[in-house]
mmCIF file of C-alpha atoms and ligand atoms in Angstrom:
data_model
loop_
_atom_site.group_PDB
_atom_site.id
_atom_site.type_symbol
_atom_site.label_atom_id
_atom_site.label_comp_id
_atom_site.label_asym_id
_atom_site.label_seq_id
_atom_site.Cartn_x
_atom_site.Cartn_y
_atom_site.Cartn_z
ATOM 1 C CA MET A 1 0.046 -0.003 0.064
ATOM 2 C CA ARG A 2 1.505 3.253 -0.805
ATOM 3 C CA MET A 3 0.340 6.235 0.768
ATOM 4 C CA VAL A 4 -0.675 9.456 -1.163
ATOM 5 C CA PHE A 5 -2.300 12.694 -0.210
ATOM 6 C CA ARG A 6 -4.823 15.108 -2.432
ATOM 7 C CA TRP A 7 -3.041 18.641 -2.773
ATOM 8 C CA PHE A 8 -4.839 21.360 -4.697
ATOM 9 C CA GLY A 9 -1.822 23.204 -5.324
ATOM 10 C CA GLU A 10 0.375 26.262 -4.525
ATOM 11 C CA GLY A 11 -2.445 28.833 -3.512
ATOM 12 C CA ASN A 12 -5.143 26.741 -3.781
ATOM 13 C CA ASP A 13 -5.027 24.846 -0.783
ATOM 14 C CA THR A 14 -4.943 25.341 3.069
ATOM 15 C CA VAL A 15 -2.544 22.148 3.604
ATOM 16 C CA THR A 16 0.978 22.704 2.813
ATOM 17 C CA LEU A 17 3.465 20.392 1.228
ATOM 18 C CA GLU A 18 5.448 20.779 4.281
ATOM 19 C CA GLN A 19 2.605 19.218 6.191
ATOM 20 C CA ILE A 20 1.705 16.607 3.932
ATOM 21 C CA LYS A 21 5.346 15.345 4.244
ATOM 22 C CA GLN A 22 5.036 14.772 8.047
ATOM 23 C CA ILE A 23 2.529 12.422 7.903
ATOM 24 C CA PRO A 24 3.981 9.081 8.741
ATOM 25 C CA GLY A 25 4.183 7.207 5.514
ATOM 26 C CA THR A 26 3.017 9.484 3.188
ATOM 27 C CA GLU A 27 5.331 9.509 -0.026
ATOM 28 C CA GLY A 28 3.269 11.460 -2.677
ATOM 29 C CA ILE A 29 0.542 13.961 -3.672
ATOM 30 C CA VAL A 30 -2.354 13.324 -5.861
ATOM 31 C CA TRP A 31 -2.724 16.451 -7.883
ATOM 32 C CA ALA A 32 -4.341 18.242 -10.786
ATOM 33 C CA LEU A 33 -4.086 21.633 -12.690
ATOM 34 C CA HIS A 34 -7.613 22.527 -11.590
ATOM 35 C CA ASP A 35 -7.558 26.019 -13.231
ATOM 36 C CA VAL A 36 -7.064 24.155 -16.954
ATOM 37 C CA PRO A 37 -10.595 24.397 -18.531
ATOM 38 C CA VAL A 38 -11.923 20.670 -19.024
ATOM 39 C CA GLY A 39 -11.158 19.498 -22.495
ATOM 40 C CA GLU A 40 -7.749 21.739 -23.127
ATOM 41 C CA ALA A 41 -4.373 19.829 -23.116
ATOM 42 C CA TRP A 42 -2.464 20.455 -19.812
ATOM 43 C CA PRO A 43 0.418 22.574 -20.470
ATOM 44 C CA LEU A 44 3.908 20.718 -20.228
ATOM 45 C CA GLU A 45 5.449 23.673 -18.272
ATOM 46 C CA ARG A 46 2.752 23.891 -15.945
ATOM 47 C CA ILE A 47 3.085 20.434 -15.159
ATOM 48 C CA LYS A 48 6.406 20.258 -14.605
ATOM 49 C CA GLU A 49 6.085 23.372 -12.208
ATOM 50 C CA VAL A 50 4.206 20.934 -9.978
ATOM 51 C CA LYS A 51 6.872 18.269 -10.201
ATOM 52 C CA GLU A 52 9.329 20.739 -9.011
ATOM 53 C CA GLN A 53 7.249 22.064 -5.968
ATOM 54 C CA ALA A 54 6.933 18.480 -4.985
ATOM 55 C CA ASP A 55 10.510 17.382 -5.381
ATOM 56 C CA ARG A 56 11.426 20.165 -3.112
ATOM 57 C CA TYR A 57 9.878 18.004 -0.545
ATOM 58 C CA GLY A 58 10.477 14.525 -1.927
ATOM 59 C CA LEU A 59 7.351 13.969 -2.504
ATOM 60 C CA HIS A 60 6.297 11.942 -5.902
ATOM 61 C CA ILE A 61 3.567 13.192 -8.255
ATOM 62 C CA ASP A 62 2.482 9.428 -9.510
ATOM 63 C CA VAL A 63 -0.996 9.822 -9.253
ATOM 64 C CA VAL A 64 -3.223 12.804 -10.906
ATOM 65 C CA GLU A 65 -6.641 12.997 -9.735
ATOM 66 C CA SER A 66 -8.420 14.039 -11.919
ATOM 67 C CA VAL A 67 -8.071 14.700 -15.537
ATOM 68 C CA ASN A 68 -11.765 15.674 -16.178
ATOM 69 C CA VAL A 69 -13.695 14.325 -19.370
ATOM 70 C CA HIS A 70 -15.327 17.280 -21.341
ATOM 71 C CA GLU A 71 -19.011 16.721 -21.212
ATOM 72 C CA ASP A 72 -19.146 15.999 -25.040
ATOM 73 C CA ILE A 73 -17.218 12.981 -24.903
ATOM 74 C CA LYS A 74 -19.733 11.814 -22.355
ATOM 75 C CA LEU A 75 -22.664 12.881 -24.701
ATOM 76 C CA GLY A 76 -20.956 11.380 -27.810
ATOM 77 C CA LEU A 77 -21.201 14.843 -29.680
ATOM 78 C CA PRO A 78 -18.678 15.411 -32.672
ATOM 79 C CA MET A 79 -16.294 17.742 -30.726
ATOM 80 C CA ARG A 80 -15.627 14.937 -28.836
ATOM 81 C CA GLU A 81 -12.805 13.970 -31.479
ATOM 82 C CA GLN A 82 -11.046 17.132 -30.374
ATOM 83 C CA TYR A 83 -11.392 16.666 -26.862
ATOM 84 C CA ILE A 84 -9.947 12.991 -26.929
ATOM 85 C CA GLU A 85 -7.161 14.199 -28.824
ATOM 86 C CA ASN A 86 -6.507 16.838 -26.010
ATOM 87 C CA TYR A 87 -6.951 14.224 -23.607
ATOM 88 C CA LYS A 88 -4.211 11.854 -25.382
ATOM 89 C CA THR A 89 -1.936 15.064 -25.312
ATOM 90 C CA THR A 90 -2.595 15.250 -21.574
ATOM 91 C CA ILE A 91 -1.576 11.551 -21.107
ATOM 92 C CA GLU A 92 1.554 11.821 -23.212
ATOM 93 C CA ARG A 93 2.803 15.138 -21.390
ATOM 94 C CA LEU A 94 2.019 13.740 -17.996
ATOM 95 C CA ALA A 95 3.998 10.201 -18.806
ATOM 96 C CA ARG A 96 6.991 12.695 -19.282
ATOM 97 C CA VAL A 97 7.201 13.819 -15.933
ATOM 98 C CA GLY A 98 6.911 10.123 -14.625
ATOM 99 C CA VAL A 99 3.026 10.017 -13.633
ATOM 100 C CA LYS A 100 1.676 6.387 -13.260
ATOM 101 C CA VAL A 101 -1.920 6.881 -12.628
ATOM 102 C CA ILE A 102 -4.508 8.946 -13.971
ATOM 103 C CA CYS A 103 -7.950 8.750 -11.964
ATOM 104 C CA TYR A 104 -11.028 10.422 -13.676
ATOM 105 C CA ASN A 105 -15.020 9.810 -13.732
ATOM 106 C CA PHE A 106 -17.683 9.496 -16.288
ATOM 107 C CA MET A 107 -20.637 11.012 -14.188
ATOM 108 C CA PRO A 108 -22.856 13.631 -16.296
ATOM 109 C CA VAL A 109 -22.669 16.953 -15.006
ATOM 110 C CA PHE A 110 -21.947 16.435 -11.689
ATOM 111 C CA ASP A 111 -19.086 14.753 -9.800
ATOM 112 C CA TRP A 112 -19.849 13.961 -6.054
ATOM 113 C CA THR A 113 -22.950 15.216 -5.041
ATOM 114 C CA ARG A 114 -24.029 16.260 -1.437
ATOM 115 C CA THR A 115 -26.950 18.582 0.243
ATOM 116 C CA ASP A 116 -24.464 20.062 3.075
ATOM 117 C CA LEU A 117 -20.987 20.380 3.689
ATOM 118 C CA HIS A 118 -21.047 21.348 7.198
ATOM 119 C CA LYS A 119 -23.459 18.869 8.540
ATOM 120 C CA GLU A 120 -22.796 18.805 12.252
ATOM 121 C CA LEU A 121 -22.100 15.179 14.158
ATOM 122 C CA GLU A 122 -22.494 14.421 17.484
ATOM 123 C CA ASP A 123 -19.113 15.341 18.709
ATOM 124 C CA GLY A 124 -19.147 18.777 17.250
ATOM 125 C CA SER A 125 -17.130 18.490 14.276
ATOM 126 C CA THR A 126 -18.775 18.651 10.690
ATOM 127 C CA ALA A 127 -18.679 16.715 7.505
ATOM 128 C CA LEU A 128 -20.374 16.321 3.998
ATOM 129 C CA PHE A 129 -23.812 15.337 4.048
ATOM 130 C CA TYR A 130 -26.507 13.637 1.531
ATOM 131 C CA GLU A 131 -29.775 14.350 2.310
ATOM 132 C CA LYS A 132 -32.119 11.910 0.141
ATOM 133 C CA ALA A 133 -35.447 13.942 0.295
ATOM 134 C CA LYS A 134 -33.576 17.017 -0.295
ATOM 135 C CA ILE A 135 -31.939 16.005 -3.517
ATOM 136 C CA GLU A 136 -35.439 14.599 -4.959
ATOM 137 C CA ALA A 137 -37.067 17.803 -3.963
ATOM 138 C CA ILE A 138 -34.334 20.598 -5.017
ATOM 139 C CA ASP A 139 -33.761 22.134 -8.463
ATOM 140 C CA PRO A 140 -30.183 21.091 -9.144
ATOM 141 C CA ILE A 141 -29.150 24.851 -10.491
ATOM 142 C CA GLU A 142 -30.560 26.020 -6.779
ATOM 143 C CA LEU A 143 -28.415 23.156 -5.054
ATOM 144 C CA VAL A 144 -25.437 24.587 -7.099
ATOM 145 C CA GLU A 145 -26.021 27.988 -6.040
ATOM 146 C CA GLN A 146 -26.347 27.132 -2.229
ATOM 147 C CA ILE A 147 -23.021 25.224 -2.409
ATOM 148 C CA ALA A 148 -21.297 27.754 -4.298
ATOM 149 C CA ARG A 149 -22.355 30.610 -1.550
ATOM 150 C CA HIS A 150 -20.964 28.427 0.971
ATOM 151 C CA SER A 151 -17.204 27.618 -0.568
ATOM 152 C CA THR A 152 -14.873 30.190 -1.325
ATOM 153 C CA LEU A 153 -12.611 28.108 -2.929
ATOM 154 C CA THR A 154 -13.728 25.867 -6.069
ATOM 155 C CA MET A 155 -14.554 22.562 -5.597
ATOM 156 C CA PRO A 156 -13.031 19.527 -7.491
ATOM 157 C CA GLY A 157 -15.860 18.423 -9.818
ATOM 158 C CA TRP A 158 -17.971 21.610 -9.744
ATOM 159 C CA GLU A 159 -15.539 23.972 -11.712
ATOM 160 C CA PRO A 160 -17.022 27.258 -12.583
ATOM 161 C CA GLU A 161 -16.808 26.907 -16.347
ATOM 162 C CA ARG A 162 -18.682 23.326 -16.359
ATOM 163 C CA LEU A 163 -21.672 24.988 -13.967
ATOM 164 C CA ALA A 164 -21.848 28.197 -16.094
ATOM 165 C CA HIS A 165 -23.841 26.129 -18.715
ATOM 166 C CA LEU A 166 -26.017 24.225 -16.419
ATOM 167 C CA LYS A 167 -29.358 24.433 -17.877
ATOM 168 C CA ALA A 168 -27.997 23.851 -21.382
ATOM 169 C CA LEU A 169 -26.145 20.717 -20.046
ATOM 170 C CA PHE A 170 -29.389 19.541 -18.764
ATOM 171 C CA HIS A 171 -31.283 19.936 -21.734
ATOM 172 C CA ALA A 172 -28.350 18.025 -23.767
ATOM 173 C CA TYR A 173 -28.637 15.233 -21.450
ATOM 174 C CA GLN A 174 -32.424 14.818 -22.095
ATOM 175 C CA GLY A 175 -33.278 11.325 -23.686
ATOM 176 C CA VAL A 176 -29.699 10.152 -22.870
ATOM 177 C CA THR A 177 -29.816 6.583 -21.412
ATOM 178 C CA GLU A 178 -27.758 4.405 -19.210
ATOM 179 C CA GLU A 179 -26.962 2.461 -22.771
ATOM 180 C CA ASP A 180 -25.831 5.508 -24.481
ATOM 181 C CA LEU A 181 -23.352 6.692 -21.865
ATOM 182 C CA TRP A 182 -21.933 2.796 -21.999
ATOM 183 C CA GLU A 183 -21.523 3.398 -25.388
ATOM 184 C CA ASN A 184 -19.974 6.931 -25.291
ATOM 185 C CA LEU A 185 -17.644 5.564 -22.437
ATOM 186 C CA SER A 186 -16.355 2.470 -24.533
ATOM 187 C CA TYR A 187 -15.543 4.859 -27.423
ATOM 188 C CA PHE A 188 -13.437 7.170 -25.325
ATOM 189 C CA LEU A 189 -11.872 3.887 -23.803
ATOM 190 C CA GLN A 190 -11.095 2.597 -26.933
ATOM 191 C CA ALA A 191 -9.290 5.859 -28.140
ATOM 192 C CA ILE A 192 -7.195 6.502 -24.714
ATOM 193 C CA ILE A 193 -6.352 3.164 -23.661
ATOM 194 C CA PRO A 194 -3.427 2.506 -26.142
ATOM 195 C CA VAL A 195 -2.024 5.858 -25.414
ATOM 196 C CA ALA A 196 -2.257 5.316 -21.847
ATOM 197 C CA GLU A 197 -0.627 1.874 -22.294
ATOM 198 C CA ALA A 198 2.037 3.084 -24.958
ATOM 199 C CA ASN A 199 3.025 5.697 -22.089
ATOM 200 C CA GLY A 200 3.068 3.375 -18.926
ATOM 201 C CA ILE A 201 -0.017 5.093 -17.495
ATOM 202 C CA LYS A 202 -2.898 3.057 -15.453
ATOM 203 C CA MET A 203 -6.427 5.114 -16.388
ATOM 204 C CA ALA A 204 -8.355 4.503 -12.867
ATOM 205 C CA ILE A 205 -12.004 5.313 -13.257
ATOM 206 C CA HIS A 206 -13.649 6.717 -10.220
ATOM 207 C CA PRO A 207 -17.073 5.129 -9.223
ATOM 208 C CA ASP A 208 -20.209 7.713 -9.077
ATOM 209 C CA ASP A 209 -20.844 9.566 -6.096
ATOM 210 C CA PRO A 210 -23.529 8.560 -4.932
ATOM 211 C CA PRO A 211 -23.832 5.167 -7.010
ATOM 212 C CA TRP A 212 -27.239 6.178 -8.047
ATOM 213 C CA SER A 213 -28.797 8.437 -10.717
ATOM 214 C CA VAL A 214 -29.170 11.920 -8.920
ATOM 215 C CA PHE A 215 -31.536 14.711 -10.777
ATOM 216 C CA GLY A 216 -32.579 12.025 -13.428
ATOM 217 C CA LEU A 217 -29.161 11.916 -15.159
ATOM 218 C CA PRO A 218 -27.663 8.580 -16.111
ATOM 219 C CA ARG A 219 -24.836 6.960 -14.144
ATOM 220 C CA ILE A 220 -23.212 3.697 -14.761
ATOM 221 C CA VAL A 221 -20.079 3.045 -12.486
ATOM 222 C CA THR A 222 -22.270 2.042 -9.622
ATOM 223 C CA ASN A 223 -21.967 -1.658 -8.501
ATOM 224 C CA ARG A 224 -20.276 -4.783 -8.766
ATOM 225 C CA GLU A 225 -21.953 -5.931 -11.794
ATOM 226 C CA ASN A 226 -21.104 -2.690 -13.674
ATOM 227 C CA ILE A 227 -17.790 -2.578 -12.614
ATOM 228 C CA ARG A 228 -17.498 -6.256 -14.289
ATOM 229 C CA ARG A 229 -18.856 -5.079 -17.225
ATOM 230 C CA LEU A 230 -16.779 -1.872 -17.567
ATOM 231 C CA LEU A 231 -13.498 -3.773 -17.210
ATOM 232 C CA ASN A 232 -14.540 -5.698 -19.861
ATOM 233 C CA LEU A 233 -14.907 -3.103 -22.123
ATOM 234 C CA VAL A 234 -11.261 -3.176 -22.620
ATOM 235 C CA ASP A 235 -9.160 -5.963 -21.527
ATOM 236 C CA SER A 236 -5.935 -4.190 -20.163
ATOM 237 C CA PRO A 237 -4.075 -3.844 -17.227
ATOM 238 C CA TYR A 238 -3.995 0.132 -18.125
ATOM 239 C CA HIS A 239 -7.943 0.362 -17.871
ATOM 240 C CA GLY A 240 -8.678 -0.369 -14.038
ATOM 241 C CA ILE A 241 -10.554 1.404 -11.470
ATOM 242 C CA THR A 242 -10.215 3.707 -8.793
ATOM 243 C CA LEU A 243 -11.884 1.919 -5.642
ATOM 244 C CA CYS A 244 -13.362 4.255 -3.605
ATOM 245 C CA SER A 245 -15.122 2.692 -0.623
ATOM 246 C CA GLY A 246 -17.108 5.869 0.401
ATOM 247 C CA SER A 247 -18.699 6.478 -2.732
ATOM 248 C CA LEU A 248 -19.887 2.972 -3.407
ATOM 249 C CA GLY A 249 -20.162 1.950 -0.169
ATOM 250 C CA ALA A 250 -23.013 4.822 0.315
ATOM 251 C CA ASN A 251 -25.248 1.724 -1.040
ATOM 252 C CA PRO A 252 -25.317 -0.792 1.324
ATOM 253 C CA ALA A 253 -25.655 -3.541 -1.468
ATOM 254 C CA ASN A 254 -22.283 -3.002 -2.475
ATOM 255 C CA HIS A 255 -19.678 -5.193 -0.225
ATOM 256 C CA ILE A 256 -16.377 -3.415 -0.673
ATOM 257 C CA PRO A 257 -14.134 -6.038 0.751
ATOM 258 C CA GLU A 258 -15.791 -8.463 -1.740
ATOM 259 C CA MET A 259 -15.126 -6.046 -4.224
ATOM 260 C CA VAL A 260 -11.612 -5.435 -3.300
ATOM 261 C CA ARG A 261 -10.866 -9.174 -3.670
ATOM 262 C CA GLU A 262 -12.635 -9.424 -6.925
ATOM 263 C CA PHE A 263 -11.183 -6.621 -8.997
ATOM 264 C CA CYS A 264 -7.904 -6.304 -6.872
ATOM 265 C CA ASP A 265 -5.405 -6.481 -9.837
ATOM 266 C CA ARG A 266 -7.432 -3.838 -11.726
ATOM 267 C CA ILE A 267 -7.378 -1.298 -8.731
ATOM 268 C CA PRO A 268 -4.175 0.964 -9.368
ATOM 269 C CA PHE A 269 -5.520 3.427 -6.903
ATOM 270 C CA ALA A 270 -7.890 3.196 -3.661
ATOM 271 C CA HIS A 271 -9.857 5.754 -2.141
ATOM 272 C CA ILE A 272 -10.645 4.825 1.625
ATOM 273 C CA ARG A 273 -13.216 6.362 3.847
ATOM 274 C CA ASN A 274 -16.250 5.610 5.715
ATOM 275 C CA VAL A 275 -19.975 7.025 5.463
ATOM 276 C CA LYS A 276 -22.715 6.117 8.136
ATOM 277 C CA ILE A 277 -26.197 5.335 6.202
ATOM 278 C CA TYR A 278 -29.223 6.202 7.551
ATOM 279 C CA GLU A 279 -32.348 3.874 7.168
ATOM 280 C CA ASN A 280 -33.874 6.720 5.093
ATOM 281 C CA GLY A 281 -31.240 6.833 2.637
ATOM 282 C CA ASP A 282 -29.365 9.965 3.964
ATOM 283 C CA PHE A 283 -25.553 9.350 4.633
ATOM 284 C CA VAL A 284 -22.918 11.361 6.227
ATOM 285 C CA GLU A 285 -19.101 10.955 6.152
ATOM 286 C CA THR A 286 -17.423 10.003 9.200
ATOM 287 C CA SER A 287 -14.135 8.977 10.601
ATOM 288 C CA HIS A 288 -12.300 6.159 9.162
ATOM 289 C CA ARG A 289 -12.834 4.073 12.148
ATOM 290 C CA ALA A 290 -15.115 1.196 11.396
ATOM 291 C CA GLN A 291 -17.423 1.853 14.358
ATOM 292 C CA ASP A 292 -18.198 5.254 13.391
ATOM 293 C CA GLY A 293 -19.824 4.350 9.740
ATOM 294 C CA SER A 294 -21.509 1.503 7.925
ATOM 295 C CA ILE A 295 -18.333 0.471 6.270
ATOM 296 C CA ASP A 296 -15.755 -2.117 8.029
ATOM 297 C CA ILE A 297 -12.851 -0.293 7.162
ATOM 298 C CA VAL A 298 -10.784 -3.131 8.830
ATOM 299 C CA ASP A 299 -12.094 -5.510 6.559
ATOM 300 C CA VAL A 300 -11.697 -3.515 3.178
ATOM 301 C CA VAL A 301 -7.872 -3.099 4.431
ATOM 302 C CA LYS A 302 -7.484 -6.563 5.234
ATOM 303 C CA ALA A 303 -8.655 -7.458 2.032
ATOM 304 C CA TYR A 304 -6.154 -5.221 -0.026
ATOM 305 C CA HIS A 305 -3.459 -6.715 2.401
ATOM 306 C CA GLU A 306 -4.586 -10.279 1.795
ATOM 307 C CA ASN A 307 -4.185 -9.476 -1.955
ATOM 308 C CA ASP A 308 -0.650 -8.220 -1.570
ATOM 309 C CA PHE A 309 -1.780 -4.543 -2.564
ATOM 310 C CA ASN A 310 1.000 -2.456 -3.873
ATOM 311 C CA GLY A 311 -1.064 0.381 -5.412
ATOM 312 C CA TYR A 312 -1.673 3.704 -4.220
ATOM 313 C CA VAL A 313 -3.947 4.871 -1.395
ATOM 314 C CA ARG A 314 -5.449 7.782 -0.007
ATOM 315 C CA PRO A 315 -7.925 8.885 2.739
ATOM 316 C CA ASP A 316 -10.373 10.126 0.543
ATOM 317 C CA HIS A 317 -12.351 12.888 2.768
ATOM 318 C CA GLY A 318 -12.151 13.844 6.250
ATOM 319 C CA ARG A 319 -14.486 15.719 8.717
ATOM 320 C CA HIS A 320 -13.664 19.085 9.680
ATOM 321 C CA ILE A 321 -12.312 18.936 13.349
ATOM 322 C CA TRP A 322 -10.384 20.925 15.703
ATOM 323 C CA ASN A 323 -11.918 24.359 14.005
ATOM 324 C CA GLU A 324 -9.965 23.573 11.079
ATOM 325 C CA GLU A 325 -10.492 26.215 8.325
ATOM 326 C CA CYS A 326 -10.486 24.185 5.164
ATOM 327 C CA ARG A 327 -11.760 22.948 1.597
ATOM 328 C CA PRO A 328 -15.005 20.807 2.234
ATOM 329 C CA GLY A 329 -13.879 17.311 3.339
ATOM 330 C CA TYR A 330 -10.302 18.264 2.412
ATOM 331 C CA GLY A 331 -8.821 19.128 5.720
ATOM 332 C CA LEU A 332 -5.491 18.310 7.170
ATOM 333 C CA TYR A 333 -6.253 16.819 10.563
ATOM 334 C CA ASP A 334 -9.027 14.269 9.786
ATOM 335 C CA ARG A 335 -7.571 12.823 6.680
ATOM 336 C CA ALA A 336 -3.966 12.439 8.551
ATOM 337 C CA LEU A 337 -5.918 10.727 11.260
ATOM 338 C CA GLY A 338 -7.318 8.521 8.723
ATOM 339 C CA ILE A 339 -4.081 7.493 7.258
ATOM 340 C CA MET A 340 -2.819 6.378 10.622
ATOM 341 C CA TYR A 341 -5.847 4.322 11.056
ATOM 342 C CA LEU A 342 -5.048 2.710 7.806
ATOM 343 C CA TRP A 343 -1.394 2.049 8.654
ATOM 344 C CA GLY A 344 -2.662 0.617 11.936
ATOM 345 C CA ILE A 345 -4.565 -1.866 10.205
ATOM 346 C CA TRP A 346 -1.770 -2.509 7.382
ATOM 347 C CA ASP A 347 0.775 -2.896 9.981
ATOM 348 C CA ALA A 348 -1.115 -5.409 12.454
ATOM 349 C CA CYS A 349 -1.936 -7.399 9.055
ATOM 350 C CA ASN A 350 1.932 -7.677 8.545
ATOM 351 C CA ARG A 351 2.736 -8.975 12.083
ATOM 352 C CA GLU A 352 -0.102 -11.333 11.840
ATOM 353 C CA LYS A 353 2.130 -12.716 8.536
ATOM 354 C CA GLY A 354 4.983 -12.579 10.549
ATOM 355 C CA GLU A 355 6.420 -9.594 9.012
ATOM 356 C CA LYS A 356 8.291 -7.662 11.695
ATOM 357 C CA ARG A 357 8.610 -4.388 9.825
ATOM 358 C CA SER A 358 7.642 -3.048 6.096
HETATM 359 C C1 LIG B 401 -15.126 11.280 -4.073
HETATM 360 C C2 LIG B 401 -14.158 11.747 -4.368
HETATM 361 C C3 LIG B 401 -14.209 12.489 -6.017
HETATM 362 C C4 LIG B 401 -13.090 12.252 -7.180
HETATM 363 C C5 LIG B 401 -13.414 12.600 -8.432
HETATM 364 C C6 LIG B 401 -12.437 11.949 -9.325
HETATM 365 O O1 LIG B 401 -15.298 10.533 -3.276
HETATM 366 O O2 LIG B 401 -13.336 11.081 -4.649
HETATM 367 O O3 LIG B 401 -14.765 13.736 -6.003
HETATM 368 O O4 LIG B 401 -12.241 12.833 -6.474
HETATM 369 O O5 LIG B 401 -14.798 11.740 -8.758
HETATM 370 O O6 LIG B 401 -12.829 12.001 -10.554
HETATM 371 MN MN1 LIG B 402 -13.426 8.781 -3.628
#
């Protein structure tokens, strides 16, 4: 298990590289050029700049999250050809600085969806919350406005240029079925996986968060059966998944340890976090500890360990604790605690196997 930590870039994150360097066992950053508009090729100079910044702290830049996919690709529009070419260029440029994994997602319009970014938990901390009834009742445009009002930093997946044309986007998706989305994903993968392969980069698609349709938009990376179908679209070790325990785990029917066991050799990157699911379908993000949420994180880590997992892992989101002012879900403290919990389980598994240190 190779521990990495998401970092949003100089001047765009409350967490510093110096702090990340001091989290035990953390070897690299998970990064992106967040200000490059979706669909454009990332400039090589900018990529090199991040590498130099990370180098100064002895952190690597092996994992990128995300290179976002333009909506025209998801919609299968003619302009997708140009956007796919740009995507390939970005893959080639990232390979030049040694990137090994690219995480991306194929969710129409929205990336992750929540109704409250600061839901208060019993202990006074706050966390990201999904209220089913509210999602079903609210107009998505209103939700976006509400969320934008509560965050000064742009949020990944909610980039302004994508959201500016929200109404038009919703219109474009009218009549687009799950099968259409499968077809467009397949088209995209056939085009980019050979390029990823030639450049030694593993593509790792992130599941849909939450793993069901929201606002009537189709979603397909949602469960075990669909992940099987997805992996069969292109038979290559360079076509894999980012197994996100919190995203998939919001549906109690998704048994995460079993998915780890089944897909392990196609998981170059793992997101590990916990969520507490309520009977009415709401869920809230909790600490990583198994007892605090609905996902048995101990069993998840054990499943990785049993399979000698050597891919990259990050503590996905964290709560906001100790009055930390930070990007929603991406503070330093709770994610660092999460890392120590994951290492604790991992090291105990190593001991059980008779290995003193590693
Ligand atoms: C949620 C997060 C996601 C993720 C993107 C990757 O679980 O990990 O927002 O960053 O979907 O493309
Ligand atoms: Mn995730």
